[in-house]
Coordinates of N, CA, C and O in Angstrom, one line a residue:
M1 N 41.2 105.2 -165.9 CA 39.8 104.9 -166.2 C 38.9 104.4 -165.1 O 39.4 103.4 -164.4
S2 N 37.9 105.0 -164.9 CA 37.1 104.6 -163.8 C 36.3 103.2 -164.1 O 36.1 102.8 -165.2
A3 N 36.0 102.5 -163.0 CA 35.4 101.2 -163.2 C 33.9 101.6 -163.7 O 33.1 102.6 -163.3
R4 N 33.4 100.6 -164.4 CA 31.9 100.7 -164.8 C 31.1 99.7 -163.9 O 31.3 98.6 -163.6
I5 N 30.0 100.4 -163.4 CA 29.2 99.7 -162.6 C 27.6 99.8 -163.1 O 27.2 100.7 -163.4
L6 N 27.1 98.5 -163.1 CA 25.7 98.4 -163.4 C 24.8 98.4 -162.2 O 25.0 97.7 -161.4
V7 N 24.0 99.3 -162.0 CA 22.9 99.1 -160.9 C 21.6 98.8 -161.4 O 20.9 99.3 -162.3
A8 N 21.1 97.7 -160.9 CA 19.9 96.8 -161.2 C 18.9 96.7 -160.3 O 19.2 96.3 -159.1
K9 N 17.6 96.6 -160.6 CA 16.5 96.3 -159.7 C 15.8 95.0 -160.3 O 14.9 95.1 -161.2
P10 N 16.5 93.9 -159.8 CA 15.7 92.6 -160.2 C 14.4 92.4 -159.6 O 13.9 92.8 -158.5
G11 N 13.6 91.7 -160.4 CA 12.3 91.1 -159.8 C 11.3 92.2 -159.9 O 11.3 93.2 -160.7
L12 N 10.2 92.1 -159.0 CA 9.1 93.0 -159.2 C 9.0 94.2 -158.2 O 8.1 95.0 -158.2
D13 N 10.2 94.5 -157.6 CA 10.3 95.5 -156.7 C 10.2 96.9 -157.5 O 10.9 97.1 -158.6
G14 N 9.3 97.7 -157.3 CA 9.0 98.9 -158.0 C 9.4 100.1 -157.4 O 9.2 101.2 -158.0
H15 N 10.1 100.0 -156.2 CA 10.6 101.4 -155.6 C 12.1 101.6 -155.9 O 13.0 100.6 -155.5
D16 N 12.5 102.6 -156.5 CA 13.9 102.8 -156.8 C 14.5 103.9 -156.4 O 15.7 104.4 -156.8
R17 N 14.1 104.8 -155.4 CA 14.7 105.9 -154.9 C 16.0 105.6 -154.3 O 17.1 106.4 -154.8
G18 N 16.3 104.8 -153.6 CA 17.7 104.1 -153.0 C 18.5 104.0 -154.1 O 19.7 104.3 -154.2
A19 N 18.0 103.2 -155.2 CA 19.0 102.8 -156.4 C 19.4 104.0 -157.1 O 20.6 104.2 -157.5
K20 N 18.6 105.0 -157.1 CA 19.0 106.2 -158.0 C 20.0 107.1 -157.1 O 20.9 107.7 -157.6
I21 N 19.9 107.1 -155.9 CA 20.8 107.8 -154.8 C 22.0 107.2 -154.9 O 23.1 107.8 -154.9
V22 N 22.0 105.8 -155.0 CA 23.3 105.0 -155.0 C 24.0 105.4 -156.2 O 25.3 105.6 -156.3
A23 N 23.2 105.1 -157.6 CA 23.8 105.5 -158.6 C 24.5 106.9 -158.8 O 25.5 106.9 -159.4
R24 N 23.8 107.8 -158.2 CA 24.3 109.1 -158.5 C 25.6 109.3 -157.4 O 26.5 110.0 -157.8
A25 N 25.5 108.7 -156.3 CA 26.7 108.8 -155.4 C 27.9 108.1 -156.2 O 29.1 108.7 -155.9
L26 N 27.7 107.1 -156.6 CA 28.8 106.4 -157.4 C 29.5 107.1 -158.6 O 30.5 107.3 -158.7
R27 N 28.4 107.7 -159.6 CA 28.9 108.5 -160.4 C 29.7 109.8 -159.9 O 30.5 110.2 -160.6
D28 N 29.1 110.4 -159.1 CA 29.7 111.6 -158.4 C 31.1 111.3 -157.7 O 32.1 112.1 -157.7
A29 N 31.3 110.0 -157.4 CA 32.6 109.6 -156.9 C 33.5 109.1 -158.1 O 34.7 108.6 -157.8
G30 N 33.1 109.3 -159.3 CA 34.0 108.9 -160.5 C 33.7 107.7 -161.1 O 34.4 107.5 -162.2
F31 N 32.8 106.9 -160.8 CA 32.5 105.6 -161.4 C 31.6 105.8 -162.7 O 30.9 106.9 -162.6
E32 N 31.7 105.1 -163.7 CA 30.8 105.2 -164.9 C 29.6 104.3 -164.3 O 29.9 103.1 -164.1
V33 N 28.5 104.8 -164.4 CA 27.2 104.1 -163.8 C 26.1 103.9 -164.7 O 25.9 104.8 -165.6
I34 N 25.9 102.8 -165.0 CA 24.6 102.5 -165.9 C 23.6 101.9 -165.0 O 23.8 100.9 -164.2
Y35 N 22.4 102.7 -165.1 CA 21.2 102.2 -164.4 C 20.1 101.5 -165.2 O 19.8 102.3 -166.2
T36 N 19.5 100.4 -164.7 CA 18.6 99.6 -165.8 C 17.2 100.0 -165.5 O 16.3 99.9 -166.3
G37 N 16.9 100.7 -164.3 CA 15.6 100.9 -164.0 C 15.0 99.7 -163.4 O 15.7 98.7 -163.0
I38 N 13.6 100.0 -163.1 CA 12.8 98.9 -162.2 C 12.6 97.6 -163.0 O 12.4 97.5 -164.2
R39 N 12.1 96.7 -162.2 CA 11.6 95.2 -162.7 C 12.3 94.5 -163.8 O 11.9 94.4 -164.9
Q40 N 13.6 94.4 -163.5 CA 14.5 93.7 -164.6 C 14.5 92.4 -164.3 O 14.7 91.9 -163.2
R41 N 14.5 91.6 -165.4 CA 14.6 90.1 -165.5 C 16.2 89.8 -165.4 O 17.1 90.4 -165.7
I42 N 16.5 88.6 -164.7 CA 17.9 88.2 -164.5 C 18.6 88.3 -165.7 O 19.8 88.7 -165.8
E43 N 18.1 87.6 -166.8 CA 18.6 87.5 -168.0 C 19.0 88.8 -168.6 O 20.1 89.0 -169.2
D44 N 18.2 89.8 -168.6 CA 18.6 91.2 -168.9 C 19.6 91.7 -168.3 O 20.5 92.5 -168.9
I45 N 19.6 91.6 -166.9 CA 20.8 92.1 -166.2 C 22.0 91.6 -166.6 O 23.1 92.5 -166.7
V46 N 22.2 90.5 -166.9 CA 23.5 89.9 -167.2 C 23.8 90.1 -168.6 O 24.9 90.5 -168.9
S47 N 22.9 90.3 -169.5 CA 23.0 90.7 -170.9 C 23.7 92.1 -170.9 O 24.5 92.4 -171.6
I48 N 23.0 93.0 -170.1 CA 23.6 94.5 -170.1 C 24.9 94.4 -169.5 O 25.6 95.2 -170.1
A49 N 25.1 93.7 -168.3 CA 26.3 93.7 -167.8 C 27.6 93.2 -168.7 O 28.6 93.7 -168.7
L50 N 27.0 92.2 -169.6 CA 28.1 91.8 -170.8 C 28.3 92.8 -171.6 O 29.5 93.2 -172.1
Q51 N 27.3 93.4 -172.3 CA 27.3 94.3 -173.2 C 28.3 95.7 -172.8 O 28.8 96.2 -173.7
E52 N 27.8 96.1 -171.5 CA 28.5 97.4 -171.0 C 29.8 97.1 -170.5 O 30.6 98.0 -170.0
D53 N 30.4 95.7 -170.4 CA 31.6 95.4 -169.9 C 31.8 96.1 -168.5 O 32.9 96.6 -168.2
V54 N 30.9 95.7 -167.5 CA 30.9 96.2 -166.2 C 32.0 95.5 -165.5 O 32.0 94.4 -165.7
A55 N 32.3 95.9 -164.3 CA 33.2 95.4 -163.4 C 32.4 95.0 -162.1 O 32.7 93.9 -161.4
V56 N 31.2 95.6 -161.9 CA 30.5 95.3 -160.9 C 29.0 95.3 -161.3 O 28.4 96.3 -162.0
V57 N 28.3 94.5 -160.7 CA 26.7 94.6 -160.8 C 26.3 94.8 -159.6 O 26.6 93.9 -158.4
G58 N 25.6 96.1 -159.1 CA 25.0 96.2 -158.0 C 23.4 96.1 -158.1 O 22.8 96.6 -158.8
L59 N 23.1 95.2 -157.2 CA 21.6 94.7 -157.0 C 20.9 95.6 -155.8 O 21.4 95.6 -154.8
S60 N 19.8 96.1 -156.2 CA 19.1 97.0 -155.2 C 17.8 96.1 -155.0 O 17.0 96.0 -155.9
I61 N 17.5 95.5 -153.8 CA 16.5 94.8 -153.6 C 15.9 95.0 -152.3 O 16.3 95.0 -151.2
L62 N 14.5 95.4 -152.4 CA 13.8 95.6 -151.1 C 12.6 94.7 -151.0 O 11.8 94.8 -150.1
S63 N 12.5 93.7 -151.9 CA 11.1 92.8 -151.9 C 11.5 91.7 -150.8 O 10.3 90.9 -150.9
G64 N 12.5 91.4 -150.2 CA 12.8 90.3 -149.3 C 13.2 89.0 -150.1 O 13.5 88.1 -149.4
A65 N 13.2 89.2 -151.3 CA 13.9 88.0 -152.0 C 15.3 88.0 -152.4 O 15.8 87.6 -153.4
H66 N 16.1 88.8 -151.5 CA 17.4 89.3 -152.0 C 18.3 88.0 -152.1 O 19.2 87.9 -152.9
V67 N 18.1 87.0 -151.3 CA 19.0 85.6 -151.4 C 18.8 85.1 -152.5 O 19.7 84.9 -153.4
A68 N 17.6 84.8 -153.0 CA 17.3 84.1 -154.2 C 17.8 84.8 -155.4 O 18.4 84.3 -156.4
L69 N 17.3 86.0 -155.5 CA 17.8 87.0 -156.5 C 19.2 87.1 -156.8 O 19.7 87.1 -157.9
T70 N 20.0 87.2 -155.6 CA 21.4 87.3 -155.8 C 22.0 86.0 -156.2 O 22.9 86.0 -157.2
Q71 N 21.6 84.8 -155.9 CA 22.0 83.7 -156.2 C 21.8 83.5 -157.8 O 22.8 83.0 -158.4
R72 N 20.6 83.7 -158.2 CA 20.2 83.6 -159.5 C 21.2 84.5 -160.5 O 21.8 84.2 -161.6
V73 N 21.6 85.8 -160.0 CA 22.3 86.7 -160.8 C 23.7 86.1 -160.8 O 24.2 86.0 -161.9
V74 N 24.3 85.6 -159.7 CA 25.7 85.1 -159.6 C 25.6 83.8 -160.5 O 26.7 83.7 -161.2
D75 N 24.8 83.0 -160.3 CA 24.7 81.8 -161.3 C 24.6 82.2 -162.9 O 25.4 81.6 -163.5
A76 N 23.9 83.1 -163.0 CA 23.8 83.4 -164.5 C 25.1 84.0 -165.0 O 25.3 83.8 -166.2
L77 N 25.8 84.8 -164.3 CA 26.8 85.5 -164.6 C 27.9 84.3 -165.0 O 28.8 84.4 -165.7
R78 N 27.9 83.4 -164.0 CA 29.0 82.3 -164.0 C 28.6 81.5 -165.3 O 29.6 81.1 -165.9
A79 N 27.5 81.3 -165.5 CA 26.9 80.5 -166.8 C 27.3 81.2 -168.2 O 27.6 80.6 -169.2
A80 N 27.5 82.5 -168.2 CA 27.9 83.4 -169.2 C 29.3 83.6 -169.3 O 29.8 84.3 -170.0
D81 N 30.0 82.8 -168.5 CA 31.5 82.9 -168.5 C 31.8 84.3 -168.0 O 33.1 84.8 -168.4
A82 N 31.2 84.9 -167.0 CA 31.4 86.2 -166.5 C 31.5 86.3 -164.8 O 31.0 87.3 -164.2
G83 N 32.0 85.1 -164.5 CA 32.1 85.0 -163.0 C 33.0 86.1 -162.5 O 32.9 86.1 -161.1
D84 N 33.9 86.8 -163.2 CA 34.7 87.8 -162.6 C 34.2 89.1 -162.4 O 34.6 90.0 -161.8
I85 N 33.0 89.3 -162.9 CA 32.1 90.5 -162.6 C 31.6 90.3 -161.1 O 30.9 89.4 -160.8
A86 N 32.0 91.2 -160.3 CA 31.6 91.3 -159.0 C 30.0 91.7 -158.8 O 29.6 92.5 -159.4
V87 N 29.3 90.9 -157.7 CA 27.9 91.3 -157.5 C 27.9 91.9 -156.2 O 28.4 91.2 -155.1
I88 N 27.3 93.1 -155.9 CA 27.3 93.5 -154.7 C 25.6 93.7 -154.5 O 24.8 93.9 -155.4
V89 N 25.2 93.8 -153.3 CA 23.9 93.9 -152.9 C 23.6 94.9 -151.9 O 24.2 94.9 -150.9
G90 N 22.4 95.6 -152.1 CA 22.0 96.4 -151.1 C 20.4 96.7 -151.2 O 19.8 96.2 -152.0
G91 N 20.1 97.2 -149.9 CA 18.4 97.1 -149.8 C 18.0 96.9 -148.5 O 18.8 97.0 -147.5
T92 N 16.8 96.6 -148.3 CA 16.2 96.1 -147.2 C 16.6 94.5 -146.8 O 16.1 93.6 -147.2
I93 N 17.9 94.6 -146.2 CA 18.5 93.3 -145.9 C 18.8 93.1 -144.4 O 19.5 93.8 -143.8
P94 N 18.2 92.1 -143.8 CA 18.3 91.9 -142.4 C 19.8 91.3 -142.2 O 20.3 90.7 -143.0
Q95 N 20.4 91.9 -141.2 CA 21.7 91.5 -140.8 C 22.1 90.0 -140.9 O 23.2 89.5 -141.3
A96 N 21.1 89.2 -140.4 CA 21.2 87.8 -140.3 C 21.4 87.2 -141.7 O 21.8 85.9 -141.8
D97 N 20.9 88.1 -142.8 CA 21.2 87.4 -144.2 C 22.4 87.7 -144.8 O 22.8 87.2 -145.9
V98 N 23.1 88.7 -144.4 CA 24.5 89.2 -144.8 C 25.2 87.9 -145.3 O 25.8 87.7 -146.2
P99 N 25.5 86.9 -144.2 CA 26.3 85.8 -144.4 C 25.8 84.9 -145.6 O 26.5 84.4 -146.3
R100 N 24.4 84.8 -145.6 CA 23.8 84.0 -146.7 C 24.0 84.6 -147.9 O 24.3 83.7 -149.0
L101 N 24.1 85.7 -148.1 CA 24.4 86.6 -149.3 C 25.7 86.4 -149.8 O 26.2 86.2 -151.0
L102 N 26.7 86.5 -148.9 CA 28.2 86.4 -149.2 C 28.3 84.9 -149.7 O 29.1 84.7 -150.6
E103 N 27.7 83.9 -149.1 CA 27.8 82.5 -149.5 C 27.4 82.3 -150.8 O 27.6 81.5 -151.6
A104 N 26.2 83.0 -151.2 CA 25.5 82.9 -152.4 C 26.5 83.6 -153.7 O 26.2 83.4 -154.7
G105 N 27.5 84.1 -153.2 CA 28.5 84.9 -154.1 C 28.6 86.3 -154.3 O 29.2 86.9 -155.0
A106 N 27.9 87.1 -153.3 CA 28.0 88.5 -153.3 C 29.3 88.8 -152.8 O 29.9 88.2 -151.9
A107 N 30.0 89.8 -153.4 CA 31.2 90.4 -153.1 C 31.2 91.3 -151.9 O 32.2 91.4 -151.1
A108 N 29.8 91.9 -151.7 CA 29.7 92.9 -150.6 C 28.1 93.0 -150.6 O 27.5 92.9 -151.5
V109 N 27.9 93.4 -149.2 CA 26.4 93.6 -148.9 C 26.1 94.9 -148.2 O 27.0 95.3 -147.2
F110 N 25.2 95.7 -148.7 CA 25.0 97.2 -148.1 C 23.6 97.3 -147.6 O 22.8 97.7 -148.4
P111 N 23.4 97.0 -146.3 CA 21.9 96.8 -145.8 C 21.6 98.4 -145.6 O 22.4 99.3 -145.8
T112 N 20.1 98.5 -145.5 CA 19.6 99.8 -145.1 C 20.3 100.5 -144.2 O 20.6 99.9 -143.1
G113 N 20.8 101.8 -144.3 CA 21.6 102.3 -143.2 C 23.0 102.7 -143.4 O 23.6 103.3 -142.9
T114 N 23.4 101.8 -144.6 CA 24.8 101.9 -144.9 C 25.0 103.3 -145.4 O 24.3 103.8 -146.3
T115 N 26.1 104.1 -145.1 CA 26.3 105.5 -145.4 C 26.9 105.3 -146.9 O 27.4 104.3 -147.4
L116 N 26.7 106.4 -147.4 CA 27.2 106.5 -149.0 C 28.7 106.6 -148.9 O 29.3 106.0 -149.8
E117 N 29.1 107.1 -148.0 CA 30.7 107.1 -147.9 C 31.3 105.7 -147.8 O 32.2 105.4 -148.4
V118 N 30.6 104.9 -147.0 CA 31.0 103.6 -146.9 C 30.7 102.7 -148.1 O 31.7 101.9 -148.7
L119 N 29.8 102.9 -148.8 CA 29.4 102.3 -149.9 C 30.6 102.7 -151.2 O 31.0 101.8 -151.7
V120 N 30.8 103.9 -151.1 CA 31.8 104.3 -152.3 C 33.0 103.7 -152.0 O 33.9 103.2 -152.8
R121 N 33.6 103.9 -150.6 CA 35.0 103.5 -150.2 C 35.0 101.9 -150.4 O 36.0 101.5 -151.1
D122 N 33.9 101.2 -150.2 CA 34.0 99.7 -150.3 C 33.9 99.2 -151.9 O 34.6 98.4 -152.3
V123 N 33.2 99.9 -152.6 CA 33.1 99.8 -154.1 C 34.6 100.2 -154.7 O 35.0 99.4 -155.5
R124 N 35.0 101.1 -154.3 CA 36.4 101.5 -154.8 C 37.5 100.6 -154.6 O 38.2 100.2 -155.3
A125 N 37.3 100.0 -153.2 CA 38.3 99.0 -153.0 C 38.2 97.7 -153.8 O 39.0 97.1 -154.1
L126 N 37.0 97.6 -153.9 CA 36.6 96.3 -154.8 C 37.0 96.4 -156.3 O 37.3 95.4 -157.0
T127 N 37.2 97.4 -156.8 CA 37.3 97.7 -158.2 C 38.7 98.1 -158.4 O 39.1 98.2 -159.7
E128 N 39.5 98.7 -157.5 CA 40.9 98.9 -157.8 C 41.8 97.7 -158.1 O 41.7 96.8 -157.4
T129 N 42.4 98.1 -159.1 CA 43.4 96.9 -159.5 C 44.8 97.2 -158.7 O 45.4 98.3 -158.6
P130 N 45.4 96.1 -157.9 CA 46.6 96.4 -157.5 C 47.7 96.7 -158.4 O 47.6 96.1 -159.4
T131 N 48.6 97.5 -158.0 CA 49.8 97.8 -158.9 C 50.8 96.7 -158.8 O 51.1 96.2 -157.7
P132 N 51.3 96.4 -159.9 CA 52.4 95.3 -159.9 C 53.6 95.7 -159.2 O 53.9 97.0 -159.1
A133 N 54.3 94.8 -158.4 CA 55.5 95.1 -157.6 C 56.7 95.4 -158.5 O 56.7 94.9 -159.7

């Protein structure tokens, strides 16, 4: 069974071409993808993640508020006892902010320019369950 991934656009960011490209690439790679559309509230992203039983929440952020929005999503998932859902972040993210996003709880960060092959590879590695010995 393929991992379920929620692709979400938190905040007021209204541009979603990249999020749609990522959602399609993940779907084409065999993942089950749920796309929320633009301008989603943190509470709604968490609610959908729980309802859809996703393994990963992928945030697409171009607004410059990536650190704050990521922290809010991670905190809200933990508050909902869903801290096991991995949060990944992509979009217009300066390299200098990658460590801050990882400290905020992101499992992976994909700045502009990340290839779809790298994205798919890293998400697959994140969602694969190790086989018991």
